[in-house]
Short mmCIF file of N, CA and C in Angstrom, two decimals:
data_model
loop_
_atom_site.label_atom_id
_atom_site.label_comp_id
_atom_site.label_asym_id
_atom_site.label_seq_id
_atom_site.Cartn_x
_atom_site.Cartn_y
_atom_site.Cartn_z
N UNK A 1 -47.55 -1.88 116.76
CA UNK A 1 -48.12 -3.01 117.46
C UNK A 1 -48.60 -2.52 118.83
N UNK A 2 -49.67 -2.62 119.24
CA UNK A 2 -50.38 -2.39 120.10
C UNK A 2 -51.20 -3.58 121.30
N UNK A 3 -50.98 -3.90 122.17
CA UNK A 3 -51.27 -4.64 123.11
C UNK A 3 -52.49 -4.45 124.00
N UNK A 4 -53.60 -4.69 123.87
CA UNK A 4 -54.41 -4.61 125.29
C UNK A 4 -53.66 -4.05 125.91
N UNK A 5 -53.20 -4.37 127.18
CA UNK A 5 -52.67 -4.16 128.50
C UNK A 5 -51.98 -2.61 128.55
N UNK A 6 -51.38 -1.95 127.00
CA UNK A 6 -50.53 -0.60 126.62
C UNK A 6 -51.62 -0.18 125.92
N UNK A 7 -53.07 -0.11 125.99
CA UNK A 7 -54.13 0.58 125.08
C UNK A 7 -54.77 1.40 126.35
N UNK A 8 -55.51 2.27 126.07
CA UNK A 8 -56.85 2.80 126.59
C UNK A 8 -57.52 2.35 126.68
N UNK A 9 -58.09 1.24 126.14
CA UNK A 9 -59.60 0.56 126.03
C UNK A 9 -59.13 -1.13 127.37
N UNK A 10 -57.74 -1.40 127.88
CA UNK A 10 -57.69 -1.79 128.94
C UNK A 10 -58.48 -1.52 129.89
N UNK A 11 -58.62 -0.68 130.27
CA UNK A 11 -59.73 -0.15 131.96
C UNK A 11 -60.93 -0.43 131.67
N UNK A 12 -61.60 -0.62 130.24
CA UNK A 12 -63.03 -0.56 129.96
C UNK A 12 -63.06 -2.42 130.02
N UNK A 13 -61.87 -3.22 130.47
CA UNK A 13 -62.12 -4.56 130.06
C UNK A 13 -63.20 -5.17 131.55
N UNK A 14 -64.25 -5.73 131.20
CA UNK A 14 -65.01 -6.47 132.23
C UNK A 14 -63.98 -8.13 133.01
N UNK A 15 -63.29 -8.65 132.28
CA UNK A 15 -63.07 -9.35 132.85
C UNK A 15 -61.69 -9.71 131.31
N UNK A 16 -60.15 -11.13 132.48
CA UNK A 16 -59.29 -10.98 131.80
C UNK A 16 -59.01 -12.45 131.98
N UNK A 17 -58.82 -13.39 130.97
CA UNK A 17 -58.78 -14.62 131.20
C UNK A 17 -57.18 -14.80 130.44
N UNK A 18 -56.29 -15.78 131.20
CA UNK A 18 -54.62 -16.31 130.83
C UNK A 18 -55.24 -18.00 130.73
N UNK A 19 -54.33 -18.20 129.35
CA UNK A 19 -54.41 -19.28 129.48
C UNK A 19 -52.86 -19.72 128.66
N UNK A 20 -52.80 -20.85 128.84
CA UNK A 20 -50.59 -20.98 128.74
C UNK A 20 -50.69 -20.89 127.00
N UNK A 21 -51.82 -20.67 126.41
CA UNK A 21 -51.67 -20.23 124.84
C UNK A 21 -51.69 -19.27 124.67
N UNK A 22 -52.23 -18.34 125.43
CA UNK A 22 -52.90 -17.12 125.24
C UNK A 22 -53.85 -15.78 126.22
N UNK A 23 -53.86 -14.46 125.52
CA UNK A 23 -54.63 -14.01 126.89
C UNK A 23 -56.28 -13.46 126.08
N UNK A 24 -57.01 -13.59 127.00
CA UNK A 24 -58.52 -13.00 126.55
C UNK A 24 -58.83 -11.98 126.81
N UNK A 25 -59.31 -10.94 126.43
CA UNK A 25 -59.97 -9.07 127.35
C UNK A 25 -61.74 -9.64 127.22
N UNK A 26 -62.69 -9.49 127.56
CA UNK A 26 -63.64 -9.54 127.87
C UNK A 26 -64.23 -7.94 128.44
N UNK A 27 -65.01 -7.99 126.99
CA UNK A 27 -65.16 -6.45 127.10
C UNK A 27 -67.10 -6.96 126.93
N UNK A 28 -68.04 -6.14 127.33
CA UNK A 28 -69.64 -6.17 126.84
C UNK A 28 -69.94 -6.82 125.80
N UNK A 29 -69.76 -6.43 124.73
CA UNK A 29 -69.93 -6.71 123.82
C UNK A 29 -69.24 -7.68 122.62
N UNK A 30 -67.73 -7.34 123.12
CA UNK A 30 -66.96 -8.05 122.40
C UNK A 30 -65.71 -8.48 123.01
N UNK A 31 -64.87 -9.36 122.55
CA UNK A 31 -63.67 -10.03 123.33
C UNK A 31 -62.25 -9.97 122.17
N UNK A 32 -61.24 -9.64 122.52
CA UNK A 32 -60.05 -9.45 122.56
C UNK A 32 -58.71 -10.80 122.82
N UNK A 33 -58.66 -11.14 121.58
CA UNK A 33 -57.33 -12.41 121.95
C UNK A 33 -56.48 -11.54 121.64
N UNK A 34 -55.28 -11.99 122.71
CA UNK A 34 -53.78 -12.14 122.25
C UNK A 34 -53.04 -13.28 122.38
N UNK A 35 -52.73 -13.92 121.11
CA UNK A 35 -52.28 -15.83 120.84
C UNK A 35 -51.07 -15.24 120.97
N UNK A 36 -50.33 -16.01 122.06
CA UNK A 36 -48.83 -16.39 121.94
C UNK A 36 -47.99 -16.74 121.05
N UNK A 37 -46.80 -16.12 121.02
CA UNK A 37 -45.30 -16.73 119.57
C UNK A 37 -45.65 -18.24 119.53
N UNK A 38 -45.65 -18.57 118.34
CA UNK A 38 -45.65 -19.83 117.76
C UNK A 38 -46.40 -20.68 117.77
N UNK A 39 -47.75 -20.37 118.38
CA UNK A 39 -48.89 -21.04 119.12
C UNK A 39 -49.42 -21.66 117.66
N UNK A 40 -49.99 -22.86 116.93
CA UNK A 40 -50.69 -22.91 115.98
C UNK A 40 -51.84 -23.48 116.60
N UNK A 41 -52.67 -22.19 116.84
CA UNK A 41 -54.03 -22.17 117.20
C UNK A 41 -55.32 -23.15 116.23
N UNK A 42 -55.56 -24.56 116.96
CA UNK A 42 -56.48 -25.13 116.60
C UNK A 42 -57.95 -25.55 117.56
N UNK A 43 -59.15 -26.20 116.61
CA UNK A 43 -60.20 -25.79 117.79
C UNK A 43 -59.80 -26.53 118.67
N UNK A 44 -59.08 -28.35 118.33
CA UNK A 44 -59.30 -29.19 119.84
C UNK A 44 -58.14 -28.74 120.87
N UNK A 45 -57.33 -28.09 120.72
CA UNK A 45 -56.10 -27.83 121.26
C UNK A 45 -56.33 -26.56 122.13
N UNK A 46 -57.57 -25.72 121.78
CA UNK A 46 -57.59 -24.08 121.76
C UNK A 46 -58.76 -23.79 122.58
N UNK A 47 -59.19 -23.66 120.85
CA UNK A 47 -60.46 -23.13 120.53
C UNK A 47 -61.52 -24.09 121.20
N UNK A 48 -61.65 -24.98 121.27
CA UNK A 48 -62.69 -25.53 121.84
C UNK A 48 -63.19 -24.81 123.47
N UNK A 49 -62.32 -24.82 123.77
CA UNK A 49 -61.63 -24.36 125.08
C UNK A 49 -62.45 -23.12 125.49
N UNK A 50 -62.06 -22.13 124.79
CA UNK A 50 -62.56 -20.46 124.70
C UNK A 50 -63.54 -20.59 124.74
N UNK A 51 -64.13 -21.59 123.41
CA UNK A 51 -65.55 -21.31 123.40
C UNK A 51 -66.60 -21.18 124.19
N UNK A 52 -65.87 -22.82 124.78
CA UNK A 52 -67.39 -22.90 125.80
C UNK A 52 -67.09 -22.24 126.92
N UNK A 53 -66.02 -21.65 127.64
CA UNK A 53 -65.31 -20.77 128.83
C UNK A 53 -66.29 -19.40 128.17
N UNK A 54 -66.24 -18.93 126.92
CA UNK A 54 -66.85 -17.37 126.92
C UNK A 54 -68.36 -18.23 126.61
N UNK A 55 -68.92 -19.04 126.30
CA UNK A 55 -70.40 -19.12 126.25
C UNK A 55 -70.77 -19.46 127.17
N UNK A 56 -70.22 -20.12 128.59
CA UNK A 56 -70.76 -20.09 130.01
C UNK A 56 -70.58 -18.19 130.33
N UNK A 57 -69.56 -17.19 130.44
CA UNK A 57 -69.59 -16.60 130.75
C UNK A 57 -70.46 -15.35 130.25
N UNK A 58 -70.92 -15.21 128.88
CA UNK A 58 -71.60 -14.44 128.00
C UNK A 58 -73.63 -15.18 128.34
N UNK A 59 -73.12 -16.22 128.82
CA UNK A 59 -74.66 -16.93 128.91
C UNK A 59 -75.18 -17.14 127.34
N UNK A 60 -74.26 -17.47 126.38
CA UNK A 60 -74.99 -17.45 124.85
C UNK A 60 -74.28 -18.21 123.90
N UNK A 61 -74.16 -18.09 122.96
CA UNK A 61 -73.24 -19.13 121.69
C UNK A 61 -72.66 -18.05 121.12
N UNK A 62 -72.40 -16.94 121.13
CA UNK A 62 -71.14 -15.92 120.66
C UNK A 62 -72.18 -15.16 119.93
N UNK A 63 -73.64 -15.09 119.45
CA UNK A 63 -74.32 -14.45 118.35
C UNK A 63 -74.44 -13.04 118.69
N UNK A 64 -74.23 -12.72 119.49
CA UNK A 64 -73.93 -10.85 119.88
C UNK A 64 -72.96 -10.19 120.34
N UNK A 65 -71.80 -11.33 119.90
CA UNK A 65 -70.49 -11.09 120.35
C UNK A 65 -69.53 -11.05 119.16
N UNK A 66 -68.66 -9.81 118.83
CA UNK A 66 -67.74 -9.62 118.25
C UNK A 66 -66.27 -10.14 118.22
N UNK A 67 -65.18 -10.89 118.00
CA UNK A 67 -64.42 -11.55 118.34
C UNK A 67 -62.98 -10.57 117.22
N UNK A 68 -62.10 -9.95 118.42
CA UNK A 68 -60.97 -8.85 117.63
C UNK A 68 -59.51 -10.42 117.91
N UNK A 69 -59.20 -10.64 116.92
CA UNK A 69 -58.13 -10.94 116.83
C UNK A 69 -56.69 -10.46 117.14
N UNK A 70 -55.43 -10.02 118.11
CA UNK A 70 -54.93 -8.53 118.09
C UNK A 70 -53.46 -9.55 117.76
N UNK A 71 -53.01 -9.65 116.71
CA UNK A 71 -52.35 -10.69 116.26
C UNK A 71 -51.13 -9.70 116.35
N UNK A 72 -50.68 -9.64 118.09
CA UNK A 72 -49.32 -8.90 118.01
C UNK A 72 -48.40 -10.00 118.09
N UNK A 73 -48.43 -10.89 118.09
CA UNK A 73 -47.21 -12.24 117.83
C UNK A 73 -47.49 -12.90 116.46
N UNK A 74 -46.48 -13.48 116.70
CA UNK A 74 -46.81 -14.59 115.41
C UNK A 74 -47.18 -15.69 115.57
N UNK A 75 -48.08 -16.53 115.35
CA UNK A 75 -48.59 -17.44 115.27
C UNK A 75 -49.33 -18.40 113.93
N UNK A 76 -50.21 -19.01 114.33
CA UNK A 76 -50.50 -19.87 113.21
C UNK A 76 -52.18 -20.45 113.42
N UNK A 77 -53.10 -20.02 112.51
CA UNK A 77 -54.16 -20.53 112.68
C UNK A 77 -54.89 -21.66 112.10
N UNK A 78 -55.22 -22.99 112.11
CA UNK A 78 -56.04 -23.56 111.42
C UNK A 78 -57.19 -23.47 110.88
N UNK A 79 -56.97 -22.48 109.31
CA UNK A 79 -58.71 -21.94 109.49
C UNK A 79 -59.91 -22.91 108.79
N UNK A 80 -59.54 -24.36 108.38
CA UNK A 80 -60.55 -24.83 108.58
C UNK A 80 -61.44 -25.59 109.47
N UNK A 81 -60.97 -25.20 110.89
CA UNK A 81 -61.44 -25.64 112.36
C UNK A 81 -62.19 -24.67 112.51
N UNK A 82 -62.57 -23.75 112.10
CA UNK A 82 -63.79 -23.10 111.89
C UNK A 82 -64.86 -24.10 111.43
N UNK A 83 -64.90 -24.87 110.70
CA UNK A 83 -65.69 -25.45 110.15
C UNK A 83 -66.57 -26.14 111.14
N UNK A 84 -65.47 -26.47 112.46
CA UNK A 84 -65.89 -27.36 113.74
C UNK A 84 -66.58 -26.14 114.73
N UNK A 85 -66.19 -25.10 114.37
CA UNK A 85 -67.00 -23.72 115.25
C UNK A 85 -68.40 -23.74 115.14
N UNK A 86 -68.69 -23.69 113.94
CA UNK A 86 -70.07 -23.70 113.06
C UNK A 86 -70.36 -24.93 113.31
N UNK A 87 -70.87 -26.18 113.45
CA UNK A 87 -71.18 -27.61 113.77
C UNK A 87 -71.40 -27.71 114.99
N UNK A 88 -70.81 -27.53 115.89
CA UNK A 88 -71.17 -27.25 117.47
C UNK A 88 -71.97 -25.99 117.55
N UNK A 89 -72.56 -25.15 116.87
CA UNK A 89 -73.73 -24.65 116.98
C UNK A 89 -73.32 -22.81 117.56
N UNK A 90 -72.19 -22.58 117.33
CA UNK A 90 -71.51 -21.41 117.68
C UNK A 90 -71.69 -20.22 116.86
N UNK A 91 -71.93 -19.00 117.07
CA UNK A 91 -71.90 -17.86 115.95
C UNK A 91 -71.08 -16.98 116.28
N UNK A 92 -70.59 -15.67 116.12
CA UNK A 92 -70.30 -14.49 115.79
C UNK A 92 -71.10 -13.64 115.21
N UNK A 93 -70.97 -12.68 116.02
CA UNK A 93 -71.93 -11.28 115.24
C UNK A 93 -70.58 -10.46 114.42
N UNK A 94 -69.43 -10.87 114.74
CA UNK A 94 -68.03 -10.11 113.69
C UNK A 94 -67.16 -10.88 114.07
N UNK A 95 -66.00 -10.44 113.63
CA UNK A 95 -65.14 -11.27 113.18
C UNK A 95 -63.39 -10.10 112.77
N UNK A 96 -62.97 -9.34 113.80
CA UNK A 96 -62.27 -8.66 113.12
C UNK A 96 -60.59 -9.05 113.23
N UNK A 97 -59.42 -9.12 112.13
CA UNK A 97 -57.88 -9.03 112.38
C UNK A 97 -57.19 -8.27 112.37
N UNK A 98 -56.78 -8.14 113.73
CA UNK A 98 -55.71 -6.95 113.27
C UNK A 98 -54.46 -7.23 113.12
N UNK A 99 -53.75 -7.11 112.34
CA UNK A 99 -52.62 -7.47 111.58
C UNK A 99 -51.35 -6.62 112.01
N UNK A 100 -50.35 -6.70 112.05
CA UNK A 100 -49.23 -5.58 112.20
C UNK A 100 -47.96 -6.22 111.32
N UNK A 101 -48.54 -6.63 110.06
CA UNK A 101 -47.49 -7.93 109.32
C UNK A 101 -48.37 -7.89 108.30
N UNK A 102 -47.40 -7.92 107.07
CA UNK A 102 -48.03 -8.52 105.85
C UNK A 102 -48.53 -10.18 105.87
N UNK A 103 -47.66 -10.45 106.41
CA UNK A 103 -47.98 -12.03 106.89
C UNK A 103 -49.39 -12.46 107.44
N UNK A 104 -49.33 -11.80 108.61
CA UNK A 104 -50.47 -11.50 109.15
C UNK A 104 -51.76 -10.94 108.71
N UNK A 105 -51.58 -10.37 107.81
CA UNK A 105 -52.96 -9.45 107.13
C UNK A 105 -53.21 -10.81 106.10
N UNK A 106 -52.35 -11.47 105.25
CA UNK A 106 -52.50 -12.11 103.97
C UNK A 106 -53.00 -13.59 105.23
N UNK A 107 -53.08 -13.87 106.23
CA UNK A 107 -53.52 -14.93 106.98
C UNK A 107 -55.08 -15.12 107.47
N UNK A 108 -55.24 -13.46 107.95
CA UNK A 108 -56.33 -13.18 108.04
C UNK A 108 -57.74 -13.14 106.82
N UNK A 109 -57.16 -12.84 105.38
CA UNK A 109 -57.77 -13.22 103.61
C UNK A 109 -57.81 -14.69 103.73
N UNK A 110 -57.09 -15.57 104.61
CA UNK A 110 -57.27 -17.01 103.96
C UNK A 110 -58.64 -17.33 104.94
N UNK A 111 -58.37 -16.80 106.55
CA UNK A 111 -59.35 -16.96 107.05
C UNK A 111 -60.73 -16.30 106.61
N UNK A 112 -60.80 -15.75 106.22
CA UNK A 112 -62.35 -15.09 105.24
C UNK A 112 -62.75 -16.63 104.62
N UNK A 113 -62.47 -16.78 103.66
CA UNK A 113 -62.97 -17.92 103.02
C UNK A 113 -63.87 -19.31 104.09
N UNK A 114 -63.44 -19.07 105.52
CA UNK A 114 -64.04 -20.49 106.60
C UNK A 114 -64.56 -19.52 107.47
N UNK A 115 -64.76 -17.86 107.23
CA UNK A 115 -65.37 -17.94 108.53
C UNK A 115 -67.07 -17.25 107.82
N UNK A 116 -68.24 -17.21 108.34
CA UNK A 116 -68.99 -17.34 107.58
C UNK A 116 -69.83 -15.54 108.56
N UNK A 117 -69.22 -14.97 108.73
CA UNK A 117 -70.30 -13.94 109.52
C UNK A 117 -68.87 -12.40 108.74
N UNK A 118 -69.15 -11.45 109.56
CA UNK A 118 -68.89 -10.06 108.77
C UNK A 118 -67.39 -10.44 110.00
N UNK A 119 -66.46 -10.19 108.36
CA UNK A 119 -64.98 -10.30 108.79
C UNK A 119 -64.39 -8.99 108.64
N UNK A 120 -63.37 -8.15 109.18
CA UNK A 120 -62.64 -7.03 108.70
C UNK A 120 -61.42 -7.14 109.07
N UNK A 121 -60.32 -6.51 108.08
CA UNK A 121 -58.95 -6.76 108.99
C UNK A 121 -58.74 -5.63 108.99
N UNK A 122 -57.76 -5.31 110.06
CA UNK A 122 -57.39 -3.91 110.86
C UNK A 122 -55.58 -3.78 110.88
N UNK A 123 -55.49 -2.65 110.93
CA UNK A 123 -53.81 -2.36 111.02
C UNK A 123 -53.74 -1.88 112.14
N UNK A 124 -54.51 -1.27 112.79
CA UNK A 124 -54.24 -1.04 114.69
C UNK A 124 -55.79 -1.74 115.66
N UNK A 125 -55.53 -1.78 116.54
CA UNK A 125 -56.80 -2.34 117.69
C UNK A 125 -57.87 -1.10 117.51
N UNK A 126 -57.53 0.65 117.67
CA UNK A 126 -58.65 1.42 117.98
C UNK A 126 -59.63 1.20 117.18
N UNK A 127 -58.86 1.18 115.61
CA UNK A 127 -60.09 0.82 114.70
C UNK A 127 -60.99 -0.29 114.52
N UNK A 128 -60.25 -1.14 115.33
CA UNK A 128 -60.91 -2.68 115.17
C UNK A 128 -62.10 -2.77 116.41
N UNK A 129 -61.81 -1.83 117.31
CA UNK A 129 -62.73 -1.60 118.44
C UNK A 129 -63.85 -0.54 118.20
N UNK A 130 -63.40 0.07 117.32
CA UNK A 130 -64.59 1.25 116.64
C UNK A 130 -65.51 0.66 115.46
N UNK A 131 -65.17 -0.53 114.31
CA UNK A 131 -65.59 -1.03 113.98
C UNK A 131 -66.92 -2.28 115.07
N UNK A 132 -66.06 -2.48 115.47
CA UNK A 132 -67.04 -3.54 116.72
C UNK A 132 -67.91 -2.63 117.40
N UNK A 133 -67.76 -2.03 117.80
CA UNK A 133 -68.96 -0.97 118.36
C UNK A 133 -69.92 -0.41 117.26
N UNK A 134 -69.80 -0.33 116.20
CA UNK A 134 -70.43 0.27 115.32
C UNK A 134 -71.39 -1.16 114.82
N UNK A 135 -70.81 -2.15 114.54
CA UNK A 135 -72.02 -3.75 114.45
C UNK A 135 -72.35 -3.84 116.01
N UNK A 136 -72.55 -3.38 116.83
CA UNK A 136 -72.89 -3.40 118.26
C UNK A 136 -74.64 -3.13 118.05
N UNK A 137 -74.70 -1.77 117.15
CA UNK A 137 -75.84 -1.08 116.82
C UNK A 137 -77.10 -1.90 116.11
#
């Protein structure tokens, strides 16, 4: 399990947003959650939230932005509030999970099915950040 803040790719972060659910990395191209123990991450509770906070700050609707999941806690996602992502007019250029849990990996397969752009799940962050740079291109 690997953390932003204990990675290498920390210093390359442009900007770092806390919020009492969760923390954000804000990197160029792509952005970095870490959801808090027990959090069951939904859009009106959450996600709504992020969104429009990184689409004022990106100046865009997420369509050239990669979104790494770094699912070092456990938590809980509602993945058909995606559905409300897409309706408010929001995209993703990726979509990656990184998992450190069977739990976690088999959470991230349910989310495939609601999220509608290029998904991958990951067993550490480097790869999930080397993948994102590589749909950067």
């Amino acid at each position: 399990m690997e953390y932003v803040k204990d990675s290498p790719f920390y210093k390359e972060a442009i900007h770092e947003l806390e919020y009492p659910f969760g923390n954000y990395y804000l990197f160029d191209t792509f952005i970095i959650a870490e959801i808090k123990e027990g959090i069951v991450f939904t859009w009106d509770h959450h996600a709504q939230k992020v969104v429009s906070d990184m689409s004022n700050l990106y100046d865009q609707n997420g369509e050239d932005l990669v979104y790494i999941s770094n699912r070092v806690h456990s938590y809980s996602v509602k993945p058909n509030d995606w559905i409300k992502f897409y309706k408010n007019n929001y995209r993703l250029k990726g979509y990656a999970v990184v998992s450190y849990s069977p739990k976690g990996f088999f959470g991230g397969i349910i989310e495939k099915l609601f999220v509608k752009n290029k998904i991958q799940t990951f067993d550490n962050l480097a790869s999930a950040i080397a993948w994102a740079r590589t749909i950067e291109e």
